[in-house]
mmCIF file of N, CA and C in Angstrom:
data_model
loop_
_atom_site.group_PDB
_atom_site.id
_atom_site.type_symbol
_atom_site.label_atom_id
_atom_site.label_comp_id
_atom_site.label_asym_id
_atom_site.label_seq_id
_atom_site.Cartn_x
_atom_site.Cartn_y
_atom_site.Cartn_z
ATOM 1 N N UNK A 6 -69.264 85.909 1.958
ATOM 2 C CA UNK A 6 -67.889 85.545 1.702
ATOM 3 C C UNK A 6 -66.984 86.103 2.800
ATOM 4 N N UNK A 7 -67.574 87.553 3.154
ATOM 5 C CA UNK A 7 -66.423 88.238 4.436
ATOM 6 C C UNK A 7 -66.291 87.293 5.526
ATOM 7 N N UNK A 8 -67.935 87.010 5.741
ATOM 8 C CA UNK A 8 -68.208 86.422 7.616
ATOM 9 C C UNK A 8 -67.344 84.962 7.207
ATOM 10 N N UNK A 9 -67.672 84.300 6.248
ATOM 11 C CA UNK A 9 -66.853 82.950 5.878
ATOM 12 C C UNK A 9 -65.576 83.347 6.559
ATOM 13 N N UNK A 10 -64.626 84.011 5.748
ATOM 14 C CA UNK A 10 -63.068 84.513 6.168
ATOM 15 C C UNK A 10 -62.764 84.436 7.530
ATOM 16 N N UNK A 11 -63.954 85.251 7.655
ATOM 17 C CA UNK A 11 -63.563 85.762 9.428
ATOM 18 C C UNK A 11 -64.254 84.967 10.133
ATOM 19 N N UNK A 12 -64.730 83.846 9.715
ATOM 20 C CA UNK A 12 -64.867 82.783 10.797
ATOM 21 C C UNK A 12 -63.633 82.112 10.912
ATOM 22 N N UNK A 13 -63.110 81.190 9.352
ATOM 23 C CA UNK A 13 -62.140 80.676 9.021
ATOM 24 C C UNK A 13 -60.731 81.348 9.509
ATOM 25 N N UNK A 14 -60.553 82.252 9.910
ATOM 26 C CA UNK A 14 -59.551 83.224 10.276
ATOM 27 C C UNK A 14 -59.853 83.274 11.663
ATOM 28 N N UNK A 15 -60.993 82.772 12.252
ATOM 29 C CA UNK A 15 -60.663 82.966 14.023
ATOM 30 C C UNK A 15 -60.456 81.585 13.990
ATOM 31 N N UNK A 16 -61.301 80.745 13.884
ATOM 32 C CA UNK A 16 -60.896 79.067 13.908
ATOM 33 C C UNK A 16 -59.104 78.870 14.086
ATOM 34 N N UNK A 17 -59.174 79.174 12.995
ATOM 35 C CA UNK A 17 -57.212 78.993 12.463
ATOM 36 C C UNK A 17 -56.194 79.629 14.013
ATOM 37 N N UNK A 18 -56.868 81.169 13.875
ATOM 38 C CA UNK A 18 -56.190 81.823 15.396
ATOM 39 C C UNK A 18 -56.338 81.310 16.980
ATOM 40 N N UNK A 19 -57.723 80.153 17.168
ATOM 41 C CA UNK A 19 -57.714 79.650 18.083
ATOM 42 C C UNK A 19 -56.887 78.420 17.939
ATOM 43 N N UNK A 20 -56.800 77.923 16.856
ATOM 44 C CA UNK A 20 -55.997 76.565 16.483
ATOM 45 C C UNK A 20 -54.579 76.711 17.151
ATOM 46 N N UNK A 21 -53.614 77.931 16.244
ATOM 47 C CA UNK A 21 -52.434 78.682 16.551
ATOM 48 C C UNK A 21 -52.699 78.878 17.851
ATOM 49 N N UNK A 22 -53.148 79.499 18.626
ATOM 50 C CA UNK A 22 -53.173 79.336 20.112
ATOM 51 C C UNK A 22 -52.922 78.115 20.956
ATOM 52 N N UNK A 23 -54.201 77.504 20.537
ATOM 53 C CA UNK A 23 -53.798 75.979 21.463
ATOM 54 C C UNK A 23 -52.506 75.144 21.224
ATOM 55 N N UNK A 24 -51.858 75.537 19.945
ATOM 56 C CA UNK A 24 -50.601 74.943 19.394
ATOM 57 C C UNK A 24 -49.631 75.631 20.507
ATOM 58 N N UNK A 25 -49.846 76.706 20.202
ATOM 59 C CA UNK A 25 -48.626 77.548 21.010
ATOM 60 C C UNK A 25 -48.641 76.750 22.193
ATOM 61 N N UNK A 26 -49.581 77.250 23.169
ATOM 62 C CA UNK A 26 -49.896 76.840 24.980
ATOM 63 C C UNK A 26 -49.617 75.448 24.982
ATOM 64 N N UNK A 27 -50.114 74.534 23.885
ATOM 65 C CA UNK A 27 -49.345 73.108 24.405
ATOM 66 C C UNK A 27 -47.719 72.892 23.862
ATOM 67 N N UNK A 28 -47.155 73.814 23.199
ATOM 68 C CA UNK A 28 -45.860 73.818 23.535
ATOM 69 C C UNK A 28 -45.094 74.550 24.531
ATOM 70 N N UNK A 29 -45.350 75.351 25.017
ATOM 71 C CA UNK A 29 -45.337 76.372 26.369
ATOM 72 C C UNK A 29 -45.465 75.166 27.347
ATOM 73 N N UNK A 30 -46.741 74.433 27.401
ATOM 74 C CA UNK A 30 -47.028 73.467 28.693
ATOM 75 C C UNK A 30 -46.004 72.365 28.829
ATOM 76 N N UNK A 31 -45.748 71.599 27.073
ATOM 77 C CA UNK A 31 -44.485 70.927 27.135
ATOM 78 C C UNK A 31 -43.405 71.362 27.675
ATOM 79 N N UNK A 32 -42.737 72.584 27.400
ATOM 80 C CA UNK A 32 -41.632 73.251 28.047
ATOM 81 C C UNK A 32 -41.180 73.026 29.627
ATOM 82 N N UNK A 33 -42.642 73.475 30.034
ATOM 83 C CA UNK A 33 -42.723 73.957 31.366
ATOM 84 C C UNK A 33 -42.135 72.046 31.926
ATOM 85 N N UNK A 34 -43.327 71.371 31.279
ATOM 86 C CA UNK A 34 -43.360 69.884 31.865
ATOM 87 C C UNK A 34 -41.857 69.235 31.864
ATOM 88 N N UNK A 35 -40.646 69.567 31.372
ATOM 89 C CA UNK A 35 -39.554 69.063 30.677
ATOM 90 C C UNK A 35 -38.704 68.977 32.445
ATOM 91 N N UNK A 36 -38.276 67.634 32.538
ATOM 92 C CA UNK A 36 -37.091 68.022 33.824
ATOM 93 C C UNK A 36 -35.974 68.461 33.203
ATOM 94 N N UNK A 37 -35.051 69.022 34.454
ATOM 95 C CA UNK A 37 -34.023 70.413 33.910
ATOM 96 C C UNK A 37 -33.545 69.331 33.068
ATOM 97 N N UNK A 38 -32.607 68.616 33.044
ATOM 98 C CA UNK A 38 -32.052 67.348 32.248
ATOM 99 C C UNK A 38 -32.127 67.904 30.540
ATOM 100 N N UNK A 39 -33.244 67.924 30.912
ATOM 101 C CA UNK A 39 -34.111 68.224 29.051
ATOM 102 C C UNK A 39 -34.369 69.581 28.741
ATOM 103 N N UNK A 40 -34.507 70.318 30.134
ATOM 104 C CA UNK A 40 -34.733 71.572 29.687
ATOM 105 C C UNK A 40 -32.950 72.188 29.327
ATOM 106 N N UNK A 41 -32.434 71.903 29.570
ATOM 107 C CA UNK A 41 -30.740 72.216 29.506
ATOM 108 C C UNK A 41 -30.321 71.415 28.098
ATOM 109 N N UNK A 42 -30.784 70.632 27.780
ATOM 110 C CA UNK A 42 -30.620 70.204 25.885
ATOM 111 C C UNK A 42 -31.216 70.677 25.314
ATOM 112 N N UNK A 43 -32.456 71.133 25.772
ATOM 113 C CA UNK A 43 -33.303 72.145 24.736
ATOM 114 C C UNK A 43 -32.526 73.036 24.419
ATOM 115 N N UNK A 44 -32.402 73.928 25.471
ATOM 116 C CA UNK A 44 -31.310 75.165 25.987
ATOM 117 C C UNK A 44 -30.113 74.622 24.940
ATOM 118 N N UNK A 45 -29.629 73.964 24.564
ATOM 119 C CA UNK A 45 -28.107 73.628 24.512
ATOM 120 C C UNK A 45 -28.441 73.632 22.471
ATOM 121 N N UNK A 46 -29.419 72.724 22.732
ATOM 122 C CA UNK A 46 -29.849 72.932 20.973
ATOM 123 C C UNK A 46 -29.874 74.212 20.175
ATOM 124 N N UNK A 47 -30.596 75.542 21.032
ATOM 125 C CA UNK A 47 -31.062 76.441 20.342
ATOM 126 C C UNK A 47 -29.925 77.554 21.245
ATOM 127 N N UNK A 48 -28.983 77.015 21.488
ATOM 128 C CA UNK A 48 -28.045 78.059 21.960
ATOM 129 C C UNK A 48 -27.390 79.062 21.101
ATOM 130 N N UNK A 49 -27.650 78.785 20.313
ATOM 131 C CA UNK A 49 -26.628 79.765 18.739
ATOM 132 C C UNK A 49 -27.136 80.557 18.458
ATOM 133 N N UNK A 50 -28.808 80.261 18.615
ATOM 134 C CA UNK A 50 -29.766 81.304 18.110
ATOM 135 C C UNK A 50 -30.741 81.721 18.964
ATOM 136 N N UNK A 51 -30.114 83.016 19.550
ATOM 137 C CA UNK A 51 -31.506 82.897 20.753
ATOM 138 C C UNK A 51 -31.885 83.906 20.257
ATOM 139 N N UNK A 52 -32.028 84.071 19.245
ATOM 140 C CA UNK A 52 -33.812 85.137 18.908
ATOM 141 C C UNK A 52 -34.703 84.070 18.111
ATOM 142 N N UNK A 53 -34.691 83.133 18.139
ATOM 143 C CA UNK A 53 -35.998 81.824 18.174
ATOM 144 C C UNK A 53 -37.070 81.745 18.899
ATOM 145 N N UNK A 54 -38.301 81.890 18.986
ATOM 146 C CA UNK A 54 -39.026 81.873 19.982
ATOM 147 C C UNK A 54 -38.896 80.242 20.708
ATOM 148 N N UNK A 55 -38.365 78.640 20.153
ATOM 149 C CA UNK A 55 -38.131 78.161 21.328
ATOM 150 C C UNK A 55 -36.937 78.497 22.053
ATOM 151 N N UNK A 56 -35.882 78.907 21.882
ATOM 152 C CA UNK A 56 -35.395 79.850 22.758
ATOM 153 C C UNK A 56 -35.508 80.318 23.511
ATOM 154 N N UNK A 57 -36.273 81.639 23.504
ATOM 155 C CA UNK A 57 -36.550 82.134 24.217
ATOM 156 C C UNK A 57 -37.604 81.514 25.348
ATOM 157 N N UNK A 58 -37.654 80.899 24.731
ATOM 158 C CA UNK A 58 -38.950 79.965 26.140
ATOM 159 C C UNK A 58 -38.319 79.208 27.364
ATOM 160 N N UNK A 59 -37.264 78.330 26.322
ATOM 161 C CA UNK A 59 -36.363 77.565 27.229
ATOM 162 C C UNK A 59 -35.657 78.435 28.271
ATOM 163 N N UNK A 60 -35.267 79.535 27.637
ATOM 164 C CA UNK A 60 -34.124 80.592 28.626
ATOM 165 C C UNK A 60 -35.036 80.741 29.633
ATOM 166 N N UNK A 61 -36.268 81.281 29.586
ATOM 167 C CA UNK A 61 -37.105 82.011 30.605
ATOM 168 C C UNK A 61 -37.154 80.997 31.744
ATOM 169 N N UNK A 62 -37.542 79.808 31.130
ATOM 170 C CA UNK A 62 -38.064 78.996 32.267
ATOM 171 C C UNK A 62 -36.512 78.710 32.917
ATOM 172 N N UNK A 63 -35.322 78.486 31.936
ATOM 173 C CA UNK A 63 -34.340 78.318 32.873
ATOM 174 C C UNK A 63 -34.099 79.334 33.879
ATOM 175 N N UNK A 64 -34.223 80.406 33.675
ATOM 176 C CA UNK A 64 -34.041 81.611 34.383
ATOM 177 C C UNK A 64 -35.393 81.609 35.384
ATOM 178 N N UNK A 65 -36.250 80.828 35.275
ATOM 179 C CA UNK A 65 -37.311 80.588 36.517
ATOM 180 C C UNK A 65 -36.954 79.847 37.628
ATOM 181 N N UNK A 66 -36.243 78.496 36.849
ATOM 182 C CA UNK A 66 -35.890 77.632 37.584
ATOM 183 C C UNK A 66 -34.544 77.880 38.324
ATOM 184 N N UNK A 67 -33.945 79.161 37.644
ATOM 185 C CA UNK A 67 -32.594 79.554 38.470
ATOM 186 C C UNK A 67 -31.716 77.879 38.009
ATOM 187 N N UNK A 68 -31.700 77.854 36.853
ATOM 188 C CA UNK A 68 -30.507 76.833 36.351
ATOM 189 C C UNK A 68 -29.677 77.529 34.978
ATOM 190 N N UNK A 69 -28.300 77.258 34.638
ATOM 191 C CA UNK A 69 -27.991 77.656 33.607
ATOM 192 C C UNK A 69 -27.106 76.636 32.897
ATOM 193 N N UNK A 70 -26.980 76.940 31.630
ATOM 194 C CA UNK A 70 -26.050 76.024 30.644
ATOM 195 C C UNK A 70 -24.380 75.750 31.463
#
């Protein structure tokens, strides 16, 4: 019953991973255009983790709101 769990419990954590990284990869892929409405959507609340994603990369790309 344990090893069950803890298979079912890494499965799930690799799942949550690949979810994450292909929204990270979307991010990245976004021209500024879109990355600056993202930005503009979640502006109220930037302790959101998409938030914080959008900011970073804006702050990569050296663009701001």
């Amino acid at each position: 019953m344990l090893r069950t769990r803890i298979k079912r419990n890494a499965l799930n954590d690799a799942r949550t991973i690949a979810c994450l990284a292909d929204i990270e990869a979307s991010i990245l892929a976004l021209k500024d255009e879109d990355l600056l409405d993202l930005a503009d959507i979640f502006s109220d609340s930037t302790q959101t983790p998409l938030a914080r994603l959008a900011a970073a990369e804006m702050a990569r790309r050296n663009i701001t709101l």
